[in-house]
Coordinates of C-alpha atoms and ligand atoms in Angstrom, one line a residue:
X1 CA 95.8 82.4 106.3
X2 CA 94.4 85.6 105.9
X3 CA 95.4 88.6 107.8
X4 CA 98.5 86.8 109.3
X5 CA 100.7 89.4 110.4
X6 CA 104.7 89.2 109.4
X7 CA 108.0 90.7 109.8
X8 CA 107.3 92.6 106.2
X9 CA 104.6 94.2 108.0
X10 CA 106.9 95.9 110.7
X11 CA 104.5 95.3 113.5
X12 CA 106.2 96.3 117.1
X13 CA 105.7 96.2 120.4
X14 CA 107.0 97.8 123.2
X15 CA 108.1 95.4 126.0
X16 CA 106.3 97.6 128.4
X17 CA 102.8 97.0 126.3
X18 CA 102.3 93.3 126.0
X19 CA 104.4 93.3 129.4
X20 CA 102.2 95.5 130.9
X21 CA 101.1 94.2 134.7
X22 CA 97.7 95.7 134.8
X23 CA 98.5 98.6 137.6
X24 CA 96.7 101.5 137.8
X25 CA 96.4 104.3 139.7
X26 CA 93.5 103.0 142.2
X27 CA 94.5 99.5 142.0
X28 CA 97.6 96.7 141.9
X29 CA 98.7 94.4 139.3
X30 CA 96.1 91.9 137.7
X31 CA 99.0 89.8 135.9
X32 CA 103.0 88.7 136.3
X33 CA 105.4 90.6 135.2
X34 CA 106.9 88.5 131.8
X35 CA 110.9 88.2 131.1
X36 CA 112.0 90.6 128.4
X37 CA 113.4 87.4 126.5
X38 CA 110.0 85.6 127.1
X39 CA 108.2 88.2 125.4
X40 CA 110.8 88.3 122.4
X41 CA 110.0 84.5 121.9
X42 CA 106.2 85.3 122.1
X43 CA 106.3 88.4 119.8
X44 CA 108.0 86.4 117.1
X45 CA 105.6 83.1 117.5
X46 CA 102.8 85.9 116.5
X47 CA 104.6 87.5 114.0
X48 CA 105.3 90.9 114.8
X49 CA 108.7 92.6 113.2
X50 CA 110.3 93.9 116.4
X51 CA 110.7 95.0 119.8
X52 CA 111.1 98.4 121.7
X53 CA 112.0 99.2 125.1
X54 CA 112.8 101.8 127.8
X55 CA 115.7 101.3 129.3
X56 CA 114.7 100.5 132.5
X57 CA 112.2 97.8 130.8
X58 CA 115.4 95.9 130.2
X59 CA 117.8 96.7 132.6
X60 CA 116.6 97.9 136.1
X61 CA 117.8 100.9 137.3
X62 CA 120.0 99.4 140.2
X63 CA 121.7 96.6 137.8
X64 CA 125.0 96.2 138.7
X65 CA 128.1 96.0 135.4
X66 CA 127.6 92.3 135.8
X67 CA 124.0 92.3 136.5
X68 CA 123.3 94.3 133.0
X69 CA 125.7 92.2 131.1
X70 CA 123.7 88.7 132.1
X71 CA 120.2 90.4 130.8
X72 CA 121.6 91.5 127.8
X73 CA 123.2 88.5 126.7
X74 CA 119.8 86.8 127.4
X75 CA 118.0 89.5 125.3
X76 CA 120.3 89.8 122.4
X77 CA 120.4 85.4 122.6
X78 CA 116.1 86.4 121.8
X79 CA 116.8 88.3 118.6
X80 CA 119.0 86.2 117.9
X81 CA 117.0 83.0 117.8
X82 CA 114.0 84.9 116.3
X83 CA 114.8 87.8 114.1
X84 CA 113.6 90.2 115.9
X85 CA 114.9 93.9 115.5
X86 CA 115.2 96.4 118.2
X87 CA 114.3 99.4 115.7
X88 CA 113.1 102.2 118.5
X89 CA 114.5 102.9 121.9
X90 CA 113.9 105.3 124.0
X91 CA 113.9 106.4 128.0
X92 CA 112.2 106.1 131.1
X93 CA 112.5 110.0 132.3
X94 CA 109.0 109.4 134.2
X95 CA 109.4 106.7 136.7
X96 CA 111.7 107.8 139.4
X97 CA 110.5 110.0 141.8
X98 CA 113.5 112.5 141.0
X99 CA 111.7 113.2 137.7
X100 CA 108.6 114.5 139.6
X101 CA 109.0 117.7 138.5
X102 CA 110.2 117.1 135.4
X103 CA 113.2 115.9 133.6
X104 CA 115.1 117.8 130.7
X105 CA 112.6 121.0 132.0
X106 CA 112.8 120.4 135.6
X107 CA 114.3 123.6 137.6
X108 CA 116.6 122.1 139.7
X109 CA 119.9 122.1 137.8
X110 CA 120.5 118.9 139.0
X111 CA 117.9 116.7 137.6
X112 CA 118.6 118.2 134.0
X113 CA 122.1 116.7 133.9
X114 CA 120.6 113.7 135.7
X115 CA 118.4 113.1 133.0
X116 CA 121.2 113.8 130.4
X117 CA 123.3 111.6 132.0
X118 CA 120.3 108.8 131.9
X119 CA 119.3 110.0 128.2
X120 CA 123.0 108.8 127.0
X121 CA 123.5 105.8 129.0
X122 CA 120.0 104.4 127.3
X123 CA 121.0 105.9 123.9
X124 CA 124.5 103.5 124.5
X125 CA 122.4 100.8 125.3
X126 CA 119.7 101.2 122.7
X127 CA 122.4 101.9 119.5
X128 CA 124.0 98.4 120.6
X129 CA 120.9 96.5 119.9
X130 CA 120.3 98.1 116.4
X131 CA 117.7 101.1 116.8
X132 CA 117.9 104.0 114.4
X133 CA 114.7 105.8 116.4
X134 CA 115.1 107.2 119.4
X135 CA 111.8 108.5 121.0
X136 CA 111.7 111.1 123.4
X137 CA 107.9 111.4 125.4
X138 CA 108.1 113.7 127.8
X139 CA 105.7 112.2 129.9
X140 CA 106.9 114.2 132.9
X141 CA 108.0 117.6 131.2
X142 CA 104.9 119.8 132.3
X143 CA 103.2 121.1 135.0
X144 CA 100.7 121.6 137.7
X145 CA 100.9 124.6 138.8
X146 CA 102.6 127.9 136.9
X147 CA 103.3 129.7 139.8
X148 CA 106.6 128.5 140.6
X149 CA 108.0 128.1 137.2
X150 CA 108.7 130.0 133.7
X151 CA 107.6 127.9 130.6
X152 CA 110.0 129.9 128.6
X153 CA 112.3 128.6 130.7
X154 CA 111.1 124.7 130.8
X155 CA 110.8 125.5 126.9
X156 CA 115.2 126.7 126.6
X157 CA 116.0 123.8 129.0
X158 CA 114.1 121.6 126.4
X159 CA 115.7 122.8 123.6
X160 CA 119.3 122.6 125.6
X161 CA 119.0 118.6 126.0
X162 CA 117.7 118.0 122.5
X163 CA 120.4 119.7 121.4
X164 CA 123.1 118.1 123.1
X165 CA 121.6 114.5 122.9
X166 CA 121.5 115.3 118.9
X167 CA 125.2 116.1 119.1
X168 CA 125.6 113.2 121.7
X169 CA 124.9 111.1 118.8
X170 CA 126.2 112.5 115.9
X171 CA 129.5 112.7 117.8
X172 CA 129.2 108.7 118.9
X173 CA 128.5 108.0 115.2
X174 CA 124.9 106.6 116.1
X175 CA 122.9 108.0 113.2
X176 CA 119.8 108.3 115.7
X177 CA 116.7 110.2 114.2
X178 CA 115.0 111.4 116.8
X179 CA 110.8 111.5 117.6
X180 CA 109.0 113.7 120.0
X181 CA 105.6 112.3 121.1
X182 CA 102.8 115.3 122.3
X183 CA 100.2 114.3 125.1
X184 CA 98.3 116.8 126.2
X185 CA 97.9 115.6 130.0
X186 CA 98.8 112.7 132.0
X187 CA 100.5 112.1 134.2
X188 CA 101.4 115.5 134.4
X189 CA 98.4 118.5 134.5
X190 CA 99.7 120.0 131.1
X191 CA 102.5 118.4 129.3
X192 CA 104.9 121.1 127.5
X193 CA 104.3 120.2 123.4
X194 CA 100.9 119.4 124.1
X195 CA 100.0 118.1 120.4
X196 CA 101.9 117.7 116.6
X197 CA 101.5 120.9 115.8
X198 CA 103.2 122.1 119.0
X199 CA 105.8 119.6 118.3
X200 CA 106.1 120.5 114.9
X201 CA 106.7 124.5 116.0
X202 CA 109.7 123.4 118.6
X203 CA 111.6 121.2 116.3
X204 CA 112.1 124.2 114.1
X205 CA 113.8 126.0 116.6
X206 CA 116.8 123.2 117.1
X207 CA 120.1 123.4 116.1
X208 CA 119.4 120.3 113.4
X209 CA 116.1 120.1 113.0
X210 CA 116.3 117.2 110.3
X211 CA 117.3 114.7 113.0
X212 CA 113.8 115.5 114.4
X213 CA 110.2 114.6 113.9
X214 CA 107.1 112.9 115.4
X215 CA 106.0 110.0 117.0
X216 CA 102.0 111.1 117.3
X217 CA 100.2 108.8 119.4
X218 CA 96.3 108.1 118.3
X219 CA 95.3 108.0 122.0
X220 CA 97.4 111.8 122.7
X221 CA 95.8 113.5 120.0
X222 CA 92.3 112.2 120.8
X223 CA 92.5 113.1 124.5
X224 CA 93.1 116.4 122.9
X225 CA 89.9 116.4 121.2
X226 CA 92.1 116.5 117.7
X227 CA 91.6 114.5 114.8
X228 CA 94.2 111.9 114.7
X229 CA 94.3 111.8 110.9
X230 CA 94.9 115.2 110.3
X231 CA 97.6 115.3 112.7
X232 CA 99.8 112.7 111.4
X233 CA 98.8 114.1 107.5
X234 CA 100.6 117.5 108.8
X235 CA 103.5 115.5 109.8
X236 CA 104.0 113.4 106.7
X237 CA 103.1 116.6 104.8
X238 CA 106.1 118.4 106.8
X239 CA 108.3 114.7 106.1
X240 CA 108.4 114.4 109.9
X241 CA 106.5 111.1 110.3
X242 CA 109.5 109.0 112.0
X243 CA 107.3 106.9 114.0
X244 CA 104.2 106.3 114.9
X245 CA 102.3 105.0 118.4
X246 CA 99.2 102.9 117.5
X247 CA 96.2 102.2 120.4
X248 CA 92.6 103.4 120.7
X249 CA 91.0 106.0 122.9
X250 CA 87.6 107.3 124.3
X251 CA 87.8 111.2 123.9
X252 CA 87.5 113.0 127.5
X253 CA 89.0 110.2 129.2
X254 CA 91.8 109.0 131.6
X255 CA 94.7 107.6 128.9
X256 CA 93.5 104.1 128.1
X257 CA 95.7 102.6 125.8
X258 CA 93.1 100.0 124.2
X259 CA 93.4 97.9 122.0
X260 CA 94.1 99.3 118.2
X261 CA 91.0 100.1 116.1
X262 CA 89.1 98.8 119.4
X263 CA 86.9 102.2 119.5
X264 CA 87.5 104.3 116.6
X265 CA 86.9 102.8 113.7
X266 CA 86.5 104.9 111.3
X267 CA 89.4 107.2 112.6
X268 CA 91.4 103.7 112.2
X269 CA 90.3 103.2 109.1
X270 CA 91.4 106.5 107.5
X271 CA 94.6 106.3 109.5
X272 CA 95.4 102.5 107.9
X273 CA 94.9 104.2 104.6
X274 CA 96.9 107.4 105.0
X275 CA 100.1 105.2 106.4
X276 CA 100.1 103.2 103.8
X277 CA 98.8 105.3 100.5
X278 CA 101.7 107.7 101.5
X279 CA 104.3 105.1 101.6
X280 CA 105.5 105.2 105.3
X281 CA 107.7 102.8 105.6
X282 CA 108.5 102.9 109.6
X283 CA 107.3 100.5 111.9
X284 CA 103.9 100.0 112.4
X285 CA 104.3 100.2 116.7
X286 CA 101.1 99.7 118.8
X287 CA 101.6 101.8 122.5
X288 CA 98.8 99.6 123.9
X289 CA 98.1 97.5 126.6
X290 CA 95.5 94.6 127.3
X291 CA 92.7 95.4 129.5
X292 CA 93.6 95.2 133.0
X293 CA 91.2 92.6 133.7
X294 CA 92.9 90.2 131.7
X295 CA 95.1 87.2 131.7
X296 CA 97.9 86.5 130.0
X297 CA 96.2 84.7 127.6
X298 CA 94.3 87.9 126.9
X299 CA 97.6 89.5 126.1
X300 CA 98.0 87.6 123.5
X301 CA 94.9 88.1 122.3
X302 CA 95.2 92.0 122.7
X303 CA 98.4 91.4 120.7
X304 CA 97.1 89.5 117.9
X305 CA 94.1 92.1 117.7
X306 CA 96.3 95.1 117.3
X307 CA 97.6 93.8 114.3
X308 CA 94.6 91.8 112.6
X309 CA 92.5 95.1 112.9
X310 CA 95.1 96.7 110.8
X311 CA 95.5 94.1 108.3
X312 CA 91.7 94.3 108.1
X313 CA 91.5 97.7 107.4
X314 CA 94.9 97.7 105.5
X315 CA 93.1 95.1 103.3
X316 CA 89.5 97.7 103.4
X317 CA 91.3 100.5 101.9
X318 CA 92.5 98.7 99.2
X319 CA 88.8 97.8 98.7
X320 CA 88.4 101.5 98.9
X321 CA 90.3 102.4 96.3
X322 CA 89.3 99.5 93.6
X323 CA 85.7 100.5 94.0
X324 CA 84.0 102.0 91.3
X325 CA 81.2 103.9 92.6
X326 CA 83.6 105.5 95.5
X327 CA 86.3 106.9 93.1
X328 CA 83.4 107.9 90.5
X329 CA 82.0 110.0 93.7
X330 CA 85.7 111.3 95.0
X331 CA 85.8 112.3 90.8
X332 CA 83.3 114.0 91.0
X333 CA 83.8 115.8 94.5
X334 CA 87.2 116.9 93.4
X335 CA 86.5 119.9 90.4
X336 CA 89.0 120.1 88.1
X337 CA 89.5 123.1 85.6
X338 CA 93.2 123.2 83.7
X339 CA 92.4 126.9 83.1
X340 CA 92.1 127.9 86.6
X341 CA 94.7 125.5 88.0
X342 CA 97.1 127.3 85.7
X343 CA 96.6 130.5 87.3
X344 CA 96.9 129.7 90.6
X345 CA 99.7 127.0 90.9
X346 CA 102.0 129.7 91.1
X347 CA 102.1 134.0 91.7
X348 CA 102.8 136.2 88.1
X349 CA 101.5 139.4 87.8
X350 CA 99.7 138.2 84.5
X351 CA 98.5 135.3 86.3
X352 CA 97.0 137.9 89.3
X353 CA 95.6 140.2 87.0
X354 CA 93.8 137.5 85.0
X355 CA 92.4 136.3 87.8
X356 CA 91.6 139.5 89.3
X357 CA 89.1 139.7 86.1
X358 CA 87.3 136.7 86.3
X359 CA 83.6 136.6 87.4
X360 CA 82.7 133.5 89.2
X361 CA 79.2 132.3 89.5
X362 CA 79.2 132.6 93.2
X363 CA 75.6 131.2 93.6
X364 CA 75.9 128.3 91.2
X365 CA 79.2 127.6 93.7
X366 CA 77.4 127.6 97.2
X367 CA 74.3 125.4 95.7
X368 CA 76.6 122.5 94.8
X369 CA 76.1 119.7 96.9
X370 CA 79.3 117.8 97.0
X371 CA 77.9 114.3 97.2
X372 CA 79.9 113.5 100.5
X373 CA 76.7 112.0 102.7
X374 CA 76.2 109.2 99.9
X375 CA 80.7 108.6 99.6
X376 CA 80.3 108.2 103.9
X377 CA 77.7 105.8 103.8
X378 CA 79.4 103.3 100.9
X379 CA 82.7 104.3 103.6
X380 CA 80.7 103.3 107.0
X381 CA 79.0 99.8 104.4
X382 CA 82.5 98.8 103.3
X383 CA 83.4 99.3 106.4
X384 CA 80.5 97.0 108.0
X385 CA 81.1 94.8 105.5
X386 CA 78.5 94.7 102.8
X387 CA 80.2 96.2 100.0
Ligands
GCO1 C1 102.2 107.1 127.5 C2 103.2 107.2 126.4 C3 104.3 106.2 126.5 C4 105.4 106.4 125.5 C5 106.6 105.6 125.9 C6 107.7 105.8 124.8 O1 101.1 107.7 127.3 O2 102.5 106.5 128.5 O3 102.5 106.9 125.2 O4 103.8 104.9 126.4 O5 105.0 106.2 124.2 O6 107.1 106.0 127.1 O7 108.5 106.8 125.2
MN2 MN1 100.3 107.1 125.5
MN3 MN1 103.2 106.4 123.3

């Protein structure tokens, strides 16, 4: 069948996506809550590659020893029977009230090494099932109001817990890579490491920065008004792509989570084709969650969406790059000259001083026309279907 989706194809789900009840903030669950184990079986009938989870998506925050020691066995009995991998774990720091005001950057002494505390107990939990990714969103690490607080302050506690939870795992042996995931706003006013690049600047200041990267989210960076694309291109091009979050998103709205490719096309289109022309191999994970009007029938659907639409489009760009008249145009859009690419690929005086004697045709340069309305429109036909 065409489009099927596989384990090869590392497709993942969060259990708090397709287990998603359908709250929001004005109104109460549309749907059931479904057993973690449930949705393992489900996952695999559709033929996604693994699961991820929060800790408290598993294990409820009150569990008793015993308590925790029943679910997992259930759980572990699901990727058992199906194959499924756990390869991304990661923790709830947003939930509880005592993380109102933040968690790693809250001001109250207390919460930090609450959140620590937390941060290791679900890195135990999450290196027992197999993950190698450990995601931290810091959904609640921001603010309201700057009165009361310092941001160079929220910005050193930050960098405290990273630092420790990085030596938390080395010293257990784990061999966790770690990914930040930016959002602008939501829940809190501003969230600290707002975008990629942001993220990008704070990893350099860790202790061991190669255990982190990114987990860029297409819904974050939209809300942002950013292009997606380009955001995740800087983190491949600075090899920090450890993840990625899938979903769609209208720009200027609340965060909605939709379905994958279910408003942005194009966007989706260019992102299916950067993932996999630059060889990421990590999982494919989609952050998303069915409408809230639907069933759970419609979860499944929403499910089976998220990864035909990439199969689709990972199936387009191959298109793309076997058509003739495309690559003819991106040819011709892309100049070469050997002469000049020797001079510049690299500083020597000669090379400067060479260069500093050319004459360039300045006007010939600015009346060029590249050709790029005619290479969109064969982009937005394959697209549509009728190339
Ligand atoms: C959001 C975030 C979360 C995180 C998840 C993993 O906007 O709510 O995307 O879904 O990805 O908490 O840490
Ligand atoms: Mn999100
Ligand atoms: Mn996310």
């Amino acid at each position: 069948m065409a489009y099927e989706p596989k384990p090869e194809h590392k497709f993942t789900f969060g259990l708090w996506t397709v287990g998603n009840v359908g709250r929001d903030p004005f109104g109460l669950p549309t749907r059931p809550p479904l057993e973690p184990d449930y949705i393992v079986y489900k996952l695999a009938e559709i033929g996604a590659y693994g699961v991820n989870l929060h800790d408290n998506d598993l294990i409820p925050v009150e569990a008793t020893e015993a308590e925790r020691e029943r679910i997992l066995k259930r759980f572990k009995k699901a990727l058992q029977d199906t194959g499924l991998v756990v390869p991304m774990a990661t923790t709830n720091l947003f939930g509880d009230p005592a993380f109102k005001d933040g968690a790693f950057t809250s001001p109250d002494a207390r919460v930090r090494a609450y959140a620590l505390q937390k941060t290791m107990r679900a890195m135990d939990l999450g290196a027992e099932l197999g993950a190698k990714t450990y995601v931290f969103w810091g959904g609640r690490e921001g603010a309201e109001v700057d009165a009361g607080g310092n941001v160079l302050d929220a910005l050193a506690h930050y960098r405290e817990a990273l630092n420790f939870l990085a030596e938390y795992s080395e010293d257990q042996g784990y061999g966790y890579r770690f990914a930040l995931e930016p959002k602008p706003n939501e829940p809190r006013g501003d969230i600290y490491l707002p975008v990629v690049g942001a993220a990008l600047g704070f990893i350099a200041t860790l202790d061991k920065p190669h255990l982190f990267g990114l987990n860029p989210e297409v819904a974050h960076e939209t809300m942002a008004g950013l292009n997606f694309v380009h955001a995740v291109a800087q983190a491949i091009d600075a090899g920090k792509l450890f993840h990625i979050d899938l979903n769609d998103q209208k720009m200027g709205r609340f965060d909605q989570d939709l379905r994958f490719g279910a408003e942005n096309l194009k966007t989706a289109f260019f992102l299916v084709k950067l993932l996999e022309d630059s060889g990421y191999d990590g999982p494919r994970h989609f952050d998303a969650h069915a409408l809230r009007t639907e069933d759970e029938a419609g979860v499944w659907e929403f499910a089976k969406g998220c990864m035909r639409t990439y199969l689709i489009l990972k199936e387009k760009a191959e298109r793309f790059g076997r058509d003739r008249e495309i690559q003819d145009l991106i040819g011709a859009y892309k100049v070469q000259d050997e002469a000049l690419a020797r001079l510049t690929a690299k500083y020597s005086r000669e090379n400067a001083r060479a260069l500093k004697g050319l004459e360039f045709d300045r006007e010939a340069l600015g009346r060029r026309g590249p050709g790029l309305e005619r290479l969109d429109q064969l982009t937005v036909e394959l697209l549509l279907g009728v190339r």
